C-alpha atoms as one frame of an Amber mdcrd trajectory, in Angstrom:
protein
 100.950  39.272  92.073 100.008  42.042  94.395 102.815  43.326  96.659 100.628
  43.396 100.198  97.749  41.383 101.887  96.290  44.308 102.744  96.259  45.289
  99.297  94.771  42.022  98.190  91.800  42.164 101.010  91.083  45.964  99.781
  91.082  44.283  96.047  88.885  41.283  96.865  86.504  43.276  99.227  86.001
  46.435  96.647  84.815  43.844  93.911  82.092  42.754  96.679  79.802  45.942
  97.126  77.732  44.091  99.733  80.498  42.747 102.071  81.784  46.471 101.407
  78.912  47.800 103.193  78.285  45.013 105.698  82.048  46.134 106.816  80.912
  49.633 107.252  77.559  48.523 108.947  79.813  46.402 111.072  77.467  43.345
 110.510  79.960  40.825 109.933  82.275  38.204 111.268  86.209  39.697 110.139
  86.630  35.750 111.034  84.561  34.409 108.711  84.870  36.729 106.160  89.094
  35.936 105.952  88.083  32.378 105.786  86.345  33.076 103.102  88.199  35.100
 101.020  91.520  32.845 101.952  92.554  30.908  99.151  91.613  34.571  96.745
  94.129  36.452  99.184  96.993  33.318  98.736  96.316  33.339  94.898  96.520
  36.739  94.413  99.725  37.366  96.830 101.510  34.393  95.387 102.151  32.816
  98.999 100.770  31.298 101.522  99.114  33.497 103.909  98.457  32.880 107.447
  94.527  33.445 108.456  95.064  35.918 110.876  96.892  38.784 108.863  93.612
  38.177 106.795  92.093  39.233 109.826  93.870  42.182 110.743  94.220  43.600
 107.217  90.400  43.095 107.014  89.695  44.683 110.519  92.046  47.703 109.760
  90.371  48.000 105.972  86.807  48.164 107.985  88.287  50.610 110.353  89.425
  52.869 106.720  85.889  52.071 105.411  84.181  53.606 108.008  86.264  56.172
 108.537  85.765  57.319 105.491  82.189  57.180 105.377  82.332  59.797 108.542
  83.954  62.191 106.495  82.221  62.362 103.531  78.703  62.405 105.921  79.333
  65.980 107.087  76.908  68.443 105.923  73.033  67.959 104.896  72.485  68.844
 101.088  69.352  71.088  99.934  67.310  68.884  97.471  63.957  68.236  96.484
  62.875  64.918  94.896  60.155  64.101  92.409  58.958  61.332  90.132  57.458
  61.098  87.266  55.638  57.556  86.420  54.849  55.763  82.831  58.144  56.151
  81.062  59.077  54.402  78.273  62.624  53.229  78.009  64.268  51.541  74.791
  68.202  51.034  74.018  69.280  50.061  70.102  72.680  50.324  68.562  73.966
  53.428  67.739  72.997  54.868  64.306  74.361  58.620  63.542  71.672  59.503
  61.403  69.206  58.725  64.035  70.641  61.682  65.587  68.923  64.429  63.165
  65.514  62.531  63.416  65.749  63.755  67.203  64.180  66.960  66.530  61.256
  65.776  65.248  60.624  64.166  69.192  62.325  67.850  71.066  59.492  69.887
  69.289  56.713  67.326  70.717  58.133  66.834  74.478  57.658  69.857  77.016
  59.669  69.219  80.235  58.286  72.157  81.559  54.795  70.593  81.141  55.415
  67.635  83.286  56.852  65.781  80.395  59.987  63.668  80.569  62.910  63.153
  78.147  66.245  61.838  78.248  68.568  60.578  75.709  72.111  58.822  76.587
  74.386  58.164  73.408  76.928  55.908  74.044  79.886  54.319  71.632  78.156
  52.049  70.546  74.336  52.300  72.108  71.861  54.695  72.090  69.389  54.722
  75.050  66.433  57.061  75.581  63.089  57.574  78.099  60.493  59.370  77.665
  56.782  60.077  78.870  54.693  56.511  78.074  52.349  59.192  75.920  55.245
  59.582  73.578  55.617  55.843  72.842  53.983  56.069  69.366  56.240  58.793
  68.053  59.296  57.231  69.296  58.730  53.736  67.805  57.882  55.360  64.862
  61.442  56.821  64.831  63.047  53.506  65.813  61.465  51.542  63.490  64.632
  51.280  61.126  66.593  50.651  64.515  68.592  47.665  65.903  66.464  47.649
  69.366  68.408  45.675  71.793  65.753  46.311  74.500  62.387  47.792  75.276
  60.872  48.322  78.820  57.283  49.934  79.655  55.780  51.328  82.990  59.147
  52.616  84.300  59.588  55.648  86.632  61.914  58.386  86.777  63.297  59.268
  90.531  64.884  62.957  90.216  66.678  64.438  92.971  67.414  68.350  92.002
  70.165  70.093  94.325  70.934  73.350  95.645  74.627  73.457  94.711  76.743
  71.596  92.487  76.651  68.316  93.854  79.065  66.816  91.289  81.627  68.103
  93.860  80.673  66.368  96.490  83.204  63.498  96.878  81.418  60.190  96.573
  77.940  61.448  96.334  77.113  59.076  93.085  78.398  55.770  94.403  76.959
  56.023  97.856  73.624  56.812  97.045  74.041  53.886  93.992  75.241  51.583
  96.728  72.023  52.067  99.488  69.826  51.193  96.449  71.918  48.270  95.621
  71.962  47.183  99.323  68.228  47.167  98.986  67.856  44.875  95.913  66.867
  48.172  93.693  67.807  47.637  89.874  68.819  50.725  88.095  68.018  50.822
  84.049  69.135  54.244  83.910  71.024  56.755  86.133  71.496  60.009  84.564
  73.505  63.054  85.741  73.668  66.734  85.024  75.658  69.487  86.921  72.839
  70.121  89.911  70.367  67.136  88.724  70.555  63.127  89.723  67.747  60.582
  87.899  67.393  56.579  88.513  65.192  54.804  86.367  63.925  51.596  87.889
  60.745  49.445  87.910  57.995  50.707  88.677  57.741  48.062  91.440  60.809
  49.074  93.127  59.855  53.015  92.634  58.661  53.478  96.320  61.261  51.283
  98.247  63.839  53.672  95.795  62.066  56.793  96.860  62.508  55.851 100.393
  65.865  54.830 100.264  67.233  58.061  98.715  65.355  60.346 100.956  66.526
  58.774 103.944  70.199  58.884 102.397  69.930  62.412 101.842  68.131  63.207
 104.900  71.299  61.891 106.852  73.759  64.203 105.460  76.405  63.253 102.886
């Protein structure tokens, strides 16, 4: 049991990303939303709970939520975004020898020729894109591999800062969260010290591009 109704509101609204930012958009009923989430709160507190502490602890959560989101949107960040179109992404179980074929694809791939590469090894997964033109040479490398999944025609959104953005409080999960808002899948996001990349669809690739710039265009 949690110890608080507030704490149980926070709990039940954090696992909802979309009532999470219709509470900071203020765009929704703190009435209907306790009815809603009622019985959750009175199963998770371990007593019956009357409707309008749901209210208040929701109201005073919103209050937190937005709150919050004024403090982290304080100063614009330098950027510049690009995107790079026909990628090829594929994810197979991890294999550790695949890991000296990998060479044989780093010679071939020029990221400073417009080219793009990136390789994510997991536990238990390995998951790599790469320019559409490189298709042939990968497959050729995966032949031996478990694939769990294959996807064609996807495009790489890059947004390169000024500045090590990784220190920026909350940077990651907001701009994650405006693309989720907008019904944008991610099959990839990728992260280096000054460097941010979604992979997604290539029919969500302008909406995505949109999105971002106007989130980093209004100051984090």
């Amino acid at each position: 049991m949690v110890n608080s109704i507030a704490a149980c509101v926070k709990i039940i609204i954090n696992k909802t990303p979309f009532i999470n930012e219709m509470l900071i958009q203020d765009v929704i009923s703190y009435s209907n939303l306790s009815k809603s989430i009622h019985n959750k709160v009175e199963t998770m507190y371990g007593h019956p709970v009357n409707e309008s502490a749901i209210v208040m602890a929701v109201r005073r959560y919103a209050d937190d939520l937005r709150k919050s989101e004024k403090k982290q949107k304080k100063d614009k960040i330098d950027y510049e975004i690009s995107m790079k179109t026909n990628i090829y992404d594929v994810n197979f179980v991890r294999n550790y020898q695949f890991v000296n074929k990998l060479a044989q694809l780093y010679d071939k791939v020029k990221p400073g020729k417009g080219d793009f590469l990136n390789l994510s090894v997991g536990s238990h997964e390995i998951s790599l894109a790469v320019s559409e033109k490189f298709r042939g040479e990968v497959d050729e490398l995966i032949k031996n591999e478990e694939i769990l999944h294959t996807n064609e025609n996807m495009v790489a959104i890059t947004i390169s800062f000024s500045g090590d953005f990784l220190k920026t409080p909350g940077i990651l999960y907001m701009a994650t969260r405006k693309l989720a808002w907008e019904n944008i899948n991610l099959t990839e996001i990728v992260s280096t010290m000054n460097e941010l990349t979604f992979v997604v669809e290539k029919e969500y690739s302008i909406k995505a591009l949109d999105v971002l710039q106007s989130f980093f265009d209004e100051g984090i």
